[in-house]
Short mmCIF file of C-alpha atoms in Angstrom, two decimals:
data_model
loop_
_atom_site.label_atom_id
_atom_site.label_comp_id
_atom_site.label_asym_id
_atom_site.label_seq_id
_atom_site.Cartn_x
_atom_site.Cartn_y
_atom_site.Cartn_z
CA MET A 1 -11.80 -0.33 -8.12
CA PHE A 2 -11.28 -3.85 -6.79
CA THR A 3 -12.51 -5.99 -3.88
CA GLY A 4 -9.34 -7.71 -2.73
CA ILE A 5 -10.86 -11.15 -3.42
CA ILE A 6 -8.29 -12.85 -5.65
CA GLU A 7 -9.84 -14.56 -8.67
CA GLU A 8 -6.86 -16.60 -9.79
CA ILE A 9 -3.11 -16.98 -9.55
CA GLY A 10 -1.43 -15.97 -12.79
CA LEU A 11 1.99 -16.98 -14.09
CA VAL A 12 4.53 -14.40 -15.26
CA VAL A 13 5.56 -15.08 -18.86
CA SER A 14 7.94 -12.16 -19.24
CA MET A 15 8.94 -8.88 -17.62
CA GLN A 16 11.22 -6.97 -19.93
CA GLU A 17 12.23 -3.58 -21.23
CA ARG A 18 11.13 -2.87 -24.77
CA HIS A 19 12.19 -0.14 -27.18
CA ASP A 20 9.35 -0.44 -29.68
CA LEU A 21 6.32 0.58 -27.62
CA PRO A 22 3.92 2.91 -29.50
CA LEU A 23 3.70 6.46 -28.12
CA TRP A 24 0.88 8.98 -28.36
CA ASN A 25 2.65 10.96 -31.12
CA GLY A 26 3.15 7.96 -33.40
CA GLU A 27 6.76 7.41 -32.44
CA ARG A 28 8.25 4.37 -30.70
CA GLY A 29 9.66 4.55 -27.20
CA LYS A 30 11.23 2.63 -24.34
CA GLY A 31 9.20 1.06 -21.56
CA VAL A 32 8.65 -2.04 -19.46
CA GLU A 33 6.08 -4.65 -20.47
CA LEU A 34 4.71 -7.38 -18.22
CA VAL A 35 3.05 -10.44 -19.79
CA VAL A 36 1.02 -12.78 -17.58
CA HIS A 37 -0.61 -16.14 -18.34
CA VAL A 38 -4.20 -16.04 -17.06
CA GLN A 39 -7.48 -17.90 -17.54
CA VAL A 40 -10.31 -16.45 -15.46
CA ALA A 41 -9.24 -12.86 -16.10
CA LEU A 42 -9.67 -13.33 -19.86
CA GLU A 43 -13.44 -13.43 -19.48
CA GLY A 44 -14.73 -9.97 -20.28
CA ALA A 45 -11.21 -8.58 -20.66
CA TYR A 46 -10.49 -6.02 -23.37
CA VAL A 47 -7.61 -3.78 -24.36
CA GLY A 48 -7.69 -0.80 -22.01
CA CYS A 49 -9.40 -2.62 -19.12
CA SER A 50 -7.98 -2.57 -15.59
CA ILE A 51 -6.66 -5.74 -13.95
CA ALA A 52 -4.93 -5.90 -10.57
CA VAL A 53 -1.62 -7.79 -10.61
CA ASN A 54 -0.35 -8.30 -7.06
CA GLY A 55 -2.73 -5.53 -6.06
CA THR A 56 -1.37 -3.08 -8.63
CA CYS A 57 -3.94 -1.63 -11.01
CA LEU A 58 -2.56 -2.12 -14.52
CA THR A 59 -4.00 -1.41 -17.95
CA ALA A 60 -4.19 -4.27 -20.44
CA THR A 61 -2.33 -3.27 -23.62
CA SER A 62 -2.82 -6.52 -25.57
CA ILE A 63 -4.74 -9.76 -25.08
CA SER A 64 -4.27 -13.20 -26.63
CA ASP A 65 -5.87 -16.60 -26.02
CA GLU A 66 -3.92 -17.15 -22.78
CA HIS A 67 -1.89 -14.01 -22.10
CA VAL A 68 -2.47 -10.41 -21.10
CA ALA A 69 0.23 -7.76 -21.55
CA PHE A 70 0.54 -4.63 -19.43
CA GLY A 71 2.65 -1.50 -19.63
CA VAL A 72 4.40 -0.77 -16.32
CA SER A 73 5.37 2.83 -15.57
CA PRO A 74 8.59 3.89 -13.77
CA GLU A 75 6.53 5.11 -10.79
CA THR A 76 4.82 1.72 -10.51
CA LEU A 77 8.20 -0.02 -10.60
CA ARG A 78 9.44 2.24 -7.79
CA ARG A 79 6.38 1.81 -5.58
CA THR A 80 5.67 -1.91 -5.97
CA ASN A 81 7.34 -5.31 -6.01
CA LEU A 82 6.66 -5.79 -9.72
CA SER A 83 10.24 -4.86 -10.66
CA ALA A 84 11.44 -8.09 -9.00
CA LEU A 85 9.18 -10.37 -11.06
CA GLN A 86 10.78 -13.14 -13.10
CA PRO A 87 9.31 -15.57 -15.65
CA GLY A 88 7.55 -18.36 -13.79
CA ASP A 89 6.65 -16.25 -10.74
CA LYS A 90 3.08 -16.51 -9.47
CA VAL A 91 0.99 -13.35 -9.07
CA ASN A 92 -2.43 -12.56 -7.64
CA ILE A 93 -4.97 -11.58 -10.29
CA GLU A 94 -8.29 -9.76 -9.94
CA ARG A 95 -10.45 -8.05 -12.54
CA SER A 96 -11.98 -4.68 -11.67
CA MET A 97 -15.36 -4.94 -9.97
CA GLY A 98 -18.49 -4.35 -12.01
CA THR A 99 -21.39 -2.07 -11.17
CA GLY A 100 -23.71 -3.80 -8.71
CA SER A 101 -21.17 -6.51 -7.87
CA ARG A 102 -21.05 -7.92 -4.35
CA ASN A 103 -17.98 -6.88 -2.40
CA SER A 104 -16.84 -9.65 -0.07
CA GLY A 105 -13.59 -7.83 0.72
CA HIS A 106 -13.20 -4.06 0.88
CA PHE A 107 -12.69 -1.20 -1.56
CA VAL A 108 -9.20 -1.65 -2.99
CA GLN A 109 -8.01 1.06 -5.36
CA GLY A 110 -5.03 -0.79 -6.76
CA HIS A 111 -2.85 2.22 -5.90
CA VAL A 112 -0.03 0.61 -3.94
CA ASP A 113 1.44 2.91 -1.28
CA GLY A 114 4.66 0.98 -0.79
CA THR A 115 6.10 -2.41 0.06
CA GLY A 116 6.78 -4.30 3.27
CA ALA A 117 9.14 -7.16 4.08
CA ILE A 118 7.90 -10.49 5.43
CA LEU A 119 9.37 -11.04 8.90
CA SER A 120 7.90 -14.42 9.84
CA PHE A 121 5.32 -17.15 9.28
CA THR A 122 3.85 -18.86 12.35
CA ARG A 123 1.30 -21.69 12.41
CA GLU A 124 -1.65 -21.73 14.81
CA ASN A 125 -3.81 -24.79 14.12
CA ASP A 126 -4.74 -24.57 10.43
CA SER A 127 -4.29 -20.79 10.32
CA LEU A 128 -1.13 -18.89 9.50
CA TRP A 129 0.21 -15.79 11.25
CA VAL A 130 2.20 -13.47 8.98
CA LYS A 131 4.28 -10.62 10.40
CA ILE A 132 5.27 -7.84 7.99
CA ALA A 133 7.64 -4.90 8.49
CA ALA A 134 6.47 -1.52 7.22
CA THR A 135 7.69 2.06 7.29
CA PRO A 136 6.33 4.49 9.93
CA GLU A 137 4.54 6.35 7.14
CA LEU A 138 2.65 3.22 6.07
CA LEU A 139 1.96 2.14 9.66
CA ARG A 140 0.17 5.45 10.33
CA GLY A 141 -2.60 4.31 8.00
CA ILE A 142 -2.81 0.75 9.36
CA VAL A 143 -5.13 0.12 12.31
CA PRO A 144 -5.95 -3.06 14.28
CA LYS A 145 -9.08 -4.79 12.94
CA GLY A 146 -8.98 -2.52 9.91
CA TYR A 147 -8.51 -3.61 6.31
CA ILE A 148 -5.29 -3.81 4.31
CA ALA A 149 -4.56 -5.14 0.82
CA ILE A 150 -1.40 -7.27 0.72
CA ASP A 151 -0.42 -8.08 -2.87
CA GLY A 152 -4.04 -7.23 -3.63
CA THR A 153 -5.59 -9.59 -1.06
CA SER A 154 -8.16 -8.05 1.28
CA LEU A 155 -7.09 -8.96 4.82
CA THR A 156 -7.86 -7.92 8.39
CA VAL A 157 -5.09 -6.41 10.49
CA CYS A 158 -4.69 -8.29 13.78
CA GLU A 159 -1.87 -6.34 15.43
CA VAL A 160 0.08 -3.14 14.83
CA ASN A 161 3.39 -2.57 16.62
CA ARG A 162 4.57 0.95 15.83
CA VAL A 163 7.52 0.72 18.23
CA HIS A 164 9.11 -2.21 16.40
CA GLY A 165 7.72 -1.27 13.00
CA TYR A 166 5.52 -4.18 11.98
CA PHE A 167 1.94 -5.44 11.75
CA SER A 168 0.45 -8.95 11.73
CA ILE A 169 -2.36 -10.66 9.87
CA MET A 170 -3.78 -14.19 10.03
CA LEU A 171 -4.70 -16.35 7.04
CA VAL A 172 -7.40 -19.00 7.29
CA ALA A 173 -6.83 -22.30 5.46
CA TYR A 174 -8.98 -21.40 2.44
CA THR A 175 -7.18 -18.12 1.84
CA GLN A 176 -3.78 -19.82 2.16
CA ASN A 177 -4.67 -22.03 -0.80
CA HIS A 178 -5.87 -19.25 -3.09
CA ILE A 179 -3.23 -16.50 -2.84
CA THR A 180 0.54 -16.23 -3.28
CA LEU A 181 1.50 -14.94 0.19
CA PRO A 182 2.12 -18.37 1.82
CA LEU A 183 4.36 -19.27 -1.13
CA LYS A 184 6.76 -16.42 -0.41
CA LYS A 185 9.86 -16.54 1.76
CA VAL A 186 10.87 -14.50 4.79
CA GLY A 187 12.51 -11.31 3.55
CA GLU A 188 10.49 -11.08 0.34
CA ARG A 189 8.60 -7.86 -0.27
CA VAL A 190 4.84 -7.54 -0.65
CA ASN A 191 2.72 -4.68 -1.96
CA LEU A 192 0.81 -2.78 0.71
CA GLU A 193 -2.30 -0.64 0.31
CA PRO A 194 -3.85 0.35 3.66
CA ASP A 195 -7.61 0.88 3.68
CA VAL A 196 -8.41 4.20 2.01
CA LEU A 197 -10.44 5.35 5.03
CA GLY A 198 -7.49 4.70 7.33
CA LYS A 199 -5.16 6.58 4.99
CA TYR A 200 -7.40 9.64 4.83
CA ALA A 201 -7.90 9.58 8.59
CA ALA A 202 -4.13 9.41 9.09
CA ARG A 203 -3.62 12.36 6.76
CA SER A 204 -6.29 14.38 8.57
CA MET A 205 -4.72 13.60 11.92
CA SER A 206 -1.29 14.49 10.55
CA GLY A 207 -2.57 17.92 9.54
CA LEU A 208 -4.27 18.36 12.90
CA THR A 209 -1.09 17.33 14.73
CA THR A 210 0.89 19.90 12.75
CA ARG A 211 -1.56 22.66 13.70
CA VAL A 212 -1.59 21.59 17.35
CA ASP A 213 2.23 21.59 17.43
CA ALA A 214 2.29 25.07 15.92
CA LEU A 215 -0.24 26.32 18.48
CA GLU A 216 1.70 24.72 21.32
CA SER A 217 4.91 26.36 20.09
CA GLN A 218 3.16 29.73 19.92
CA LEU A 219 1.82 29.30 23.44
CA GLN A 220 5.28 28.39 24.68
CA ARG A 221 6.72 31.54 23.10
CA THR A 222 3.90 33.59 24.61
CA ASN A 223 4.52 31.98 27.98
CA TRP A 224 8.20 32.91 27.83
CA SER A 225 7.25 36.46 26.84
CA LEU A 226 4.94 36.72 29.85
CA LYS A 227 7.67 35.36 32.08
CA GLY A 228 10.04 38.01 30.71
CA VAL A 229 7.53 40.77 31.43
CA ALA A 230 7.02 39.40 34.95
CA VAL A 231 10.77 39.35 35.64
CA LEU A 232 11.20 42.88 34.29
CA THR A 233 8.27 44.13 36.36
CA THR A 234 9.74 42.52 39.48
CA LEU A 235 13.13 44.14 38.89
CA LEU A 236 11.55 47.55 38.35
CA LEU A 237 9.49 47.14 41.52
CA ILE A 238 12.60 46.23 43.54
CA ALA A 239 14.45 49.24 42.12
CA TRP A 240 11.55 51.55 42.98
CA LEU A 241 11.32 50.20 46.56
CA ARG A 242 15.02 50.84 47.10
CA LYS A 243 14.64 54.53 46.35
#
């Protein structure tokens, strides 16, 4: 579990496919390894610990004086923006929160739901508006004034436009100087993890909507059946009166 308060900006050393990664059965296999240059995250780090890289919870597989290596699964590559990383790219880094730690952000799982594309940056005084496009599925879990983790940064949603498929957030000056988002370009993709409470609420409402739709459909069929009975009764009554 993480807080969404970025501890440092790391530097990608390498992101490459390897064919010599040790497997559980003693054999060697193919996989993708990400190596990041960090400083703060080294404190208390150990092989097997969890560190969020751009909001993605990854397991440290090796640690040196300045670098941490992570194995990146195919599912993670599909779900996140990590597959686009190149040596020299900057990434948000946060260690997992400890027991009893203060949480100045919100509960971030590090389980990225998908990515969104940056639509625009707009200045307002020393703050920065950022508009991000997202799929309808992701937008269902995003609510105005709710939390969202963008590349692992805990931020407050300012606006949600489901018609045009985007949401907006605003970055204060301090945040702009301590995360990677302002360094990105329009069109680049960012990792999105809506607040877990919003996601569960959206799923509950989705199930409720499905049941309501089914009930409405059943009522409509029943209504048509009643109309059919009424028409048949009317015809029989007319036939009887004509006798």
